[in-house]
Coordinates of C-alpha atoms and ligand atoms in Angstrom, one line a residue:
M1407 CA 0.0 0.0 0.0
A1408 CA 1.3 3.5 -0.8
R1409 CA 2.3 5.9 1.8
T1410 CA -0.8 7.3 3.3
Q1411 CA 0.0 10.3 5.5
D1412 CA -1.9 12.6 3.1
D1413 CA -5.0 10.4 3.1
A1414 CA -4.7 10.0 6.9
E1415 CA -4.5 13.7 7.3
R1416 CA -7.6 14.2 5.2
V1417 CA -9.6 11.6 7.1
A1418 CA -8.3 12.9 10.4
A1419 CA -9.3 16.5 9.5
E1420 CA -12.9 15.3 9.0
R1421 CA -13.0 13.4 12.2
R1422 CA -11.4 16.2 14.2
R1423 CA -14.4 18.4 13.6
D1424 CA -15.6 17.1 17.0
S1425 CA -12.2 17.6 18.6
P1426 CA -11.8 20.3 21.2
L1427 CA -8.6 21.6 19.7
Y1428 CA -10.5 22.2 16.4
D1429 CA -13.7 23.6 17.9
E1430 CA -14.3 26.9 16.0
S1431 CA -16.6 28.2 18.7
N1432 CA -13.5 28.7 20.9
R1433 CA -11.2 31.1 19.2
L1434 CA -8.6 30.7 21.9
K1435 CA -8.1 27.1 23.0
L1436 CA -7.4 26.7 26.6
G1437 CA -5.7 23.9 28.5
L1438 CA -3.5 23.0 31.4
F1439 CA 0.2 22.3 31.0
S1440 CA 2.9 20.8 33.3
M1441 CA 0.6 19.8 36.1
N1442 CA 2.3 16.4 36.4
T1443 CA 5.7 17.7 37.7
S1444 CA 6.5 19.0 41.1
G1445 CA 6.5 22.8 41.1
G1446 CA 4.7 22.8 37.7
M1447 CA 5.7 26.2 36.2
V1448 CA 6.9 27.7 39.5
I1449 CA 10.5 27.2 40.8
S1450 CA 9.8 28.5 44.3
K1451 CA 9.2 27.4 47.9
A1452 CA 6.0 29.5 48.0
H1453 CA 3.3 27.2 49.5
S1454 CA 1.0 25.4 47.2
S1455 CA -1.4 22.5 47.6
H1456 CA -0.3 21.1 44.3
R1457 CA 0.8 17.5 44.7
I1458 CA 2.2 14.8 42.4
E1459 CA -0.4 12.4 43.8
W1460 CA -3.0 10.7 41.7
G1461 CA -6.0 11.9 43.8
Y1462 CA -5.0 15.5 43.3
Q1463 CA -4.2 15.1 39.6
L1464 CA -7.5 13.3 39.0
E1465 CA -9.5 16.1 40.6
L1466 CA -7.6 18.6 38.5
A1467 CA -8.3 16.8 35.3
R1468 CA -12.0 16.4 36.1
Q1469 CA -12.1 20.1 37.1
A1470 CA -10.5 21.2 33.8
D1471 CA -12.8 18.9 31.9
A1472 CA -15.9 20.2 33.6
L1473 CA -14.8 23.8 32.9
G1474 CA -14.7 23.0 29.2
L1475 CA -10.9 23.3 28.8
D1476 CA -9.6 21.7 25.7
A1477 CA -6.3 20.0 26.5
F1478 CA -4.5 18.5 29.5
I1479 CA -0.8 18.4 28.6
P1480 CA 1.7 16.8 31.0
V1481 CA 5.5 17.3 30.7
A1482 CA 7.8 14.4 30.0
R1483 CA 10.5 14.8 32.7
W1484 CA 12.7 12.0 34.2
R1485 CA 14.5 13.8 37.0
G1486 CA 14.7 17.0 39.0
V1487 CA 17.1 19.9 38.7
G1488 CA 18.3 20.0 42.3
G1489 CA 18.1 23.0 44.7
A1490 CA 16.0 23.1 47.8
T1491 CA 12.8 22.0 45.9
D1492 CA 14.5 19.6 43.4
W1493 CA 12.1 21.3 41.0
S1494 CA 10.3 18.8 38.8
G1495 CA 12.0 15.9 40.7
R1496 CA 8.6 14.3 41.3
S1497 CA 6.6 13.6 38.1
F1498 CA 4.1 11.2 36.6
E1499 CA 5.1 9.4 33.4
T1500 CA 3.0 10.8 30.6
M1501 CA 1.7 7.8 28.6
T1502 CA 0.3 6.0 31.6
F1503 CA -0.9 9.4 33.0
A1504 CA -2.7 10.2 29.8
A1505 CA -4.5 6.8 29.7
A1506 CA -5.8 7.4 33.2
V1507 CA -6.8 11.0 32.4
A1508 CA -8.6 9.7 29.3
A1509 CA -10.5 7.2 31.3
S1510 CA -11.6 9.8 33.9
T1511 CA -12.8 12.6 31.6
E1512 CA -15.4 13.3 28.9
R1513 CA -14.3 16.0 26.5
I1514 CA -10.8 17.3 27.2
M1515 CA -7.8 16.1 25.0
A1516 CA -5.5 13.7 26.9
F1517 CA -1.9 14.4 25.9
S1518 CA 1.2 12.4 26.4
T1519 CA 4.8 13.2 25.5
V1520 CA 7.4 11.0 23.9
H1521 CA 11.1 11.4 23.7
V1522 CA 11.9 10.0 20.3
P1523 CA 15.2 8.4 21.3
I1524 CA 13.6 6.6 24.3
F1525 CA 10.4 5.4 22.8
H1526 CA 10.5 3.0 19.8
P1527 CA 8.0 4.1 17.2
I1528 CA 6.1 0.8 17.3
V1529 CA 5.7 1.0 21.1
A1530 CA 4.7 4.7 20.9
A1531 CA 2.2 4.2 18.1
K1532 CA 0.4 1.4 20.0
M1533 CA 0.5 3.3 23.3
V1534 CA -1.1 6.4 21.8
T1535 CA -3.6 4.2 19.9
T1536 CA -4.6 2.6 23.2
I1537 CA -5.1 6.0 24.8
D1538 CA -7.1 7.1 21.8
H1539 CA -9.5 4.2 22.3
V1540 CA -9.8 4.8 26.0
A1541 CA -10.5 8.4 25.2
A1542 CA -12.8 7.7 22.3
G1543 CA -10.7 9.9 20.0
R1544 CA -9.2 12.5 22.4
A1545 CA -5.5 11.4 22.5
G1546 CA -2.8 13.9 21.7
L1547 CA 0.9 13.3 21.4
N1548 CA 3.7 15.8 22.0
V1549 CA 6.8 14.6 20.1
V1550 CA 10.2 15.7 21.6
M1551 CA 13.5 14.9 19.9
G1552 CA 15.6 15.0 23.0
W1553 CA 16.4 17.9 25.2
L1554 CA 17.9 18.0 28.7
E1555 CA 21.4 16.4 28.7
P1556 CA 21.3 15.1 32.3
E1557 CA 18.1 13.1 31.5
F1558 CA 19.8 11.4 28.6
E1559 CA 23.0 10.8 30.7
M1560 CA 20.7 9.1 33.3
F1561 CA 19.6 6.7 30.6
G1562 CA 23.2 6.1 29.6
M1563 CA 22.5 7.7 26.2
K1564 CA 24.4 10.2 24.2
Q1565 CA 22.2 12.6 22.4
R1566 CA 22.7 13.1 18.6
D1567 CA 23.5 16.5 17.3
H1568 CA 20.6 18.9 17.0
E1569 CA 20.0 18.5 13.3
T1570 CA 20.3 14.7 13.3
R1571 CA 17.8 14.5 16.2
Y1572 CA 15.1 16.0 13.9
E1573 CA 16.1 13.6 11.1
V1574 CA 15.5 10.7 13.4
G1575 CA 12.2 12.3 14.4
A1576 CA 11.1 12.6 10.8
E1577 CA 11.7 8.9 10.2
W1578 CA 10.1 8.1 13.5
I1579 CA 6.9 10.0 12.8
E1580 CA 6.8 8.5 9.3
V1581 CA 6.8 5.0 10.8
V1582 CA 4.2 6.0 13.4
D1583 CA 2.0 7.4 10.7
R1584 CA 2.2 4.2 8.6
L1585 CA 1.4 2.1 11.7
W1586 CA -1.6 4.3 12.4
T1587 CA -2.9 4.0 8.8
E1588 CA -1.7 1.0 6.9
E1589 CA -3.6 -2.2 7.1
E1590 CA -0.9 -4.4 5.5
P1591 CA 2.4 -5.2 7.2
F1592 CA 5.3 -3.3 5.7
D1593 CA 9.1 -3.5 5.9
H1594 CA 11.0 -0.3 6.6
A1595 CA 14.7 0.0 6.0
G1596 CA 15.7 3.5 6.9
R1597 CA 18.7 5.3 8.3
F1598 CA 17.7 4.9 11.9
Y1599 CA 15.0 2.2 12.0
S1600 CA 14.9 -1.2 10.4
L1601 CA 11.5 -2.9 10.7
V1602 CA 10.3 -6.2 9.3
A1603 CA 6.6 -6.8 8.7
A1604 CA 5.7 -3.8 10.9
Q1605 CA 2.0 -3.7 11.8
A1606 CA -0.2 -2.3 14.4
H1607 CA -3.9 -3.0 15.0
P1608 CA -6.4 -1.6 15.9
K1609 CA -6.0 1.8 14.3
P1610 CA -6.5 5.0 16.4
V1611 CA -10.0 6.3 16.6
Q1612 CA -8.9 9.7 15.2
T1613 CA -6.9 8.1 12.4
R1614 CA -4.1 10.4 13.3
P1615 CA -4.1 11.5 17.0
V1616 CA -3.3 15.2 17.3
V1617 CA 0.5 15.7 17.1
L1618 CA 2.2 18.5 18.9
N1619 CA 5.8 19.6 18.7
A1620 CA 7.6 22.3 20.7
G1621 CA 10.6 22.9 18.5
S1622 CA 11.3 26.5 17.9
S1623 CA 14.8 26.6 16.2
P1624 CA 14.6 26.8 12.4
T1625 CA 15.0 23.1 12.2
G1626 CA 12.5 22.5 15.0
A1627 CA 9.9 24.8 13.6
D1628 CA 10.3 23.3 10.1
W1629 CA 9.7 19.8 11.6
A1630 CA 6.6 21.1 13.3
A1631 CA 5.4 22.7 10.0
R1632 CA 5.9 19.5 8.2
H1633 CA 4.7 16.9 10.7
A1634 CA 2.8 18.4 13.6
D1635 CA -0.8 19.6 13.9
F1636 CA 0.3 22.2 16.5
N1637 CA 3.5 23.9 17.3
F1638 CA 4.0 24.7 21.0
A1639 CA 5.9 27.9 21.4
S1640 CA 7.2 30.2 24.1
Y1641 CA 5.6 33.7 24.3
T1642 CA 7.7 36.8 24.9
T1643 CA 5.8 39.8 23.4
A1644 CA 2.7 40.0 21.2
D1645 CA 4.8 41.3 18.3
A1646 CA 7.3 38.6 18.5
A1647 CA 4.6 36.0 18.8
K1648 CA 2.8 37.3 15.7
E1649 CA 5.9 37.2 13.7
Y1650 CA 6.7 33.6 14.8
V1651 CA 3.1 32.4 14.3
D1652 CA 2.9 33.9 10.8
A1653 CA 6.2 32.4 9.8
V1654 CA 5.4 28.9 11.1
K1655 CA 2.0 28.8 9.5
A1656 CA 3.3 30.2 6.2
K1657 CA 6.1 27.6 6.2
A1658 CA 3.5 24.8 6.7
R1659 CA 1.3 26.2 3.9
E1660 CA 3.9 27.1 1.4
S1661 CA 6.4 24.3 1.8
Y1662 CA 4.2 21.4 2.9
D1663 CA 0.7 22.3 1.8
R1664 CA -0.5 21.9 5.4
E1665 CA -2.3 24.0 8.0
I1666 CA -1.0 24.0 11.5
G1667 CA -1.9 25.8 14.7
V1668 CA 0.4 27.4 17.3
L1669 CA -0.1 27.1 21.0
T1670 CA 1.7 28.8 23.8
Y1671 CA 1.9 28.4 27.6
A1672 CA 1.4 30.8 30.4
L1673 CA 1.5 31.0 34.2
V1674 CA -1.6 32.8 35.4
I1675 CA -1.6 34.7 38.7
C1676 CA -5.1 36.2 39.0
R1677 CA -6.5 37.9 42.1
D1678 CA -9.4 40.2 42.9
T1679 CA -7.1 43.2 42.4
E1680 CA -4.0 43.8 40.4
A1681 CA -2.2 44.8 43.6
E1682 CA -3.0 41.4 45.1
A1683 CA -1.9 39.6 42.0
R1684 CA 1.4 41.5 42.0
E1685 CA 1.8 40.7 45.7
A1686 CA 1.3 37.0 44.9
L1687 CA 4.0 37.2 42.2
K1688 CA 6.3 39.0 44.6
W1689 CA 5.8 36.2 47.1
I1690 CA 6.8 33.5 44.5
L1691 CA 9.9 35.5 43.8
D1692 CA 10.7 36.2 47.4
E1693 CA 10.5 32.4 48.0
A1694 CA 12.5 31.6 44.8
D1695 CA 14.6 28.5 44.7
W1696 CA 17.4 30.2 43.0
E1697 CA 19.7 27.2 43.0
A1698 CA 17.0 25.2 41.1
A1699 CA 16.3 28.1 38.8
N1700 CA 20.0 28.5 37.9
N1701 CA 20.4 24.8 37.4
W1702 CA 17.4 24.8 35.1
I1703 CA 18.7 27.8 33.1
S1704 CA 22.1 26.2 32.7
V1705 CA 20.6 22.9 31.7
L1706 CA 18.6 24.7 29.0
G1707 CA 21.9 26.1 27.8
I1708 CA 20.8 29.7 27.8
Q1709 CA 23.2 30.8 30.5
S1710 CA 25.7 33.2 29.1
G1711 CA 28.9 34.7 30.6
S1712 CA 27.0 37.9 31.3
F1713 CA 24.8 36.1 33.9
D1714 CA 27.9 34.8 35.7
G1715 CA 26.3 31.6 37.0
N1716 CA 24.1 33.3 39.4
I1717 CA 21.5 35.3 37.6
R1718 CA 18.8 37.5 39.0
G1719 CA 16.9 40.2 37.2
R1720 CA 14.0 39.8 34.8
L1721 CA 15.0 36.8 32.8
A1722 CA 15.7 34.9 36.0
E1723 CA 12.4 36.0 37.5
Q1724 CA 10.6 34.7 34.4
F1725 CA 12.1 31.4 35.0
V1726 CA 11.2 31.3 38.8
A1727 CA 7.7 32.4 38.0
G1728 CA 6.8 30.5 34.8
A1729 CA 9.8 28.3 34.1
G1730 CA 10.0 30.3 30.8
A1731 CA 6.2 30.7 30.3
A1732 CA 4.4 33.9 29.6
L1733 CA 3.4 35.6 32.8
V1734 CA -0.3 36.6 32.9
V1735 CA -0.7 38.6 36.1
G1736 CA -3.6 40.8 37.1
D1737 CA -7.2 41.1 38.2
P1738 CA -9.8 39.1 36.2
E1739 CA -10.2 41.9 33.6
G1740 CA -6.5 42.3 33.3
V1741 CA -5.9 38.6 32.9
A1742 CA -8.7 38.4 30.3
D1743 CA -7.2 41.3 28.4
Q1744 CA -3.8 39.6 28.3
L1745 CA -5.4 36.4 27.0
V1746 CA -7.1 38.5 24.3
A1747 CA -3.7 40.0 23.3
I1748 CA -2.4 36.4 23.0
A1749 CA -5.3 35.4 20.8
D1750 CA -4.8 38.6 18.7
S1751 CA -1.2 37.7 18.0
G1752 CA -2.5 34.8 16.1
L1753 CA -1.9 32.1 18.7
D1754 CA -4.6 29.4 18.6
G1755 CA -4.4 28.5 22.3
A1756 CA -2.8 29.1 25.7
M1757 CA -2.0 26.2 28.0
L1758 CA -2.1 27.5 31.5
G1759 CA -0.4 26.8 34.8
F1760 CA -1.1 28.1 38.3
T1761 CA 0.6 28.1 41.6
D1762 CA -2.2 26.6 43.7
W1763 CA -3.8 24.8 40.8
E1764 CA -7.2 23.6 42.0
R1765 CA -8.1 26.7 43.9
E1766 CA -6.8 29.1 41.2
L1767 CA -8.4 27.1 38.3
A1768 CA -11.7 27.3 40.1
Y1769 CA -11.3 31.1 40.4
F1770 CA -10.3 31.4 36.8
G1771 CA -13.4 29.5 35.7
E1772 CA -15.6 31.6 37.8
R1773 CA -14.1 35.1 37.2
V1774 CA -12.1 34.9 33.9
M1775 CA -13.9 32.5 31.7
P1776 CA -17.1 34.6 31.5
L1777 CA -15.0 37.6 30.4
L1778 CA -13.4 35.5 27.7
Q1779 CA -16.9 34.5 26.5
Q1780 CA -17.9 38.2 26.4
A1781 CA -14.7 38.9 24.4
G1782 CA -15.7 36.3 21.9
L1783 CA -12.7 34.0 22.7
R1784 CA -14.8 31.2 24.1
G1785 CA -18.2 30.0 22.9
Ligands
FMN2142 C1 6.0 24.4 25.6 C2 7.1 23.5 25.6 C3 6.9 22.2 26.0 C4 8.0 21.2 26.0 N1 7.8 20.0 26.5 C5 8.8 19.2 26.7 C6 8.7 18.0 27.4 O1 7.7 17.7 27.9 N2 9.8 17.2 27.5 C7 11.0 17.6 27.0 O2 12.0 16.9 27.2 N3 11.1 18.7 26.2 C8 10.1 19.5 26.1 N4 10.2 20.7 25.4 C9 11.4 20.9 24.6 C10 11.2 21.0 23.1 O3 10.6 19.8 22.6 C11 12.4 21.3 22.3 O4 13.3 20.3 22.4 C12 13.0 22.6 22.8 O5 12.1 23.6 22.9 C13 14.2 23.0 22.0 O6 13.7 23.4 20.7 P1 14.6 23.2 19.4 O7 14.9 21.7 19.3 O8 13.9 23.7 18.2 O9 15.9 23.9 19.6 C14 9.2 21.6 25.4 C15 9.4 22.9 25.0 C16 8.4 23.9 25.1 C17 8.6 25.3 24.6

């Protein structure tokens, strides 16, 4: 049988009309991101009820689902970064997590994340298919080519160079797409994978579960434009976001004849007044786990000589409060306005994090969601 990614994408596009991430009545898609790791988006000792315990996570997933949020996206993390909090040192594995979320919710998309070098494509394809059946067509997959060096060291693996990682990823997704769509067994003799009579049954409910990729380098963004349904990008300013979103969407359209969406992620600090929200932010910063934040920044490789191994200042603060996410801080009107600005920059969705997740999500649902409806962002 011929290669069927194009056919699969056409069928998938039809089926996805019911999918929350394609629901046109919600101009700005909303979800939660990084709830499955200790600290979430906050590298601070500031008190939070957030727990890496299933009871807590289950309630959060059900709460997000009941509020009508569109996606529940855990982070794939294998170890912490040290410091007083060992930020992200406790985490739930995302495939098994997504299966449990899928079984416990009704509408929200249940995402998992794979590290391409760690998950064989046959294993990943079948796992996501299983989640898609549990979820009756609500599985999503974030594909990561490899990232944090200490994690790969822990596995005893040496990461390939950046460009080659994406070449592996291209072959990986090609195999996954064939397993998701082709009925007949196929042999695959590629540069990185060699498969004999590869087959996987049943097929996913969606034909092609929604594929996410967070690459943002030219090579990463190109991979997303070619293979992903959504790119997952950091947000700095509305102008920079608009430029990035336009470029990625144009790339997908012009080079690959595809449409893709772009999502971002944000830490929300919303209180009755702007002053209270600023006070809450100040508390997170006052209680910062600077050692963990500095470790995280140097693992990311963005530490430069000018920061001298012990950075403070705005960039560091954005990592303590947000771990690199956009910071959305204010009273309900202010938070809604900032989300409107995110939508106006062309982004299709914002995946949110909080400090005290359950309590703050409930407040967000009560006070901000109605404003987003009034603003025409949510149906
Ligand atoms: C929003 C977002 C989510 C990400 N999620 C994960 C993750 O769960 N696990 C992981 O190892 N890397 C994750 N990454 C890393 C990316 O997949 C990618 O490797 C990184 O952004 C570097 O991009 P580049 O390869 O284009 O240079 C994430 C990045 C972003 C911006």
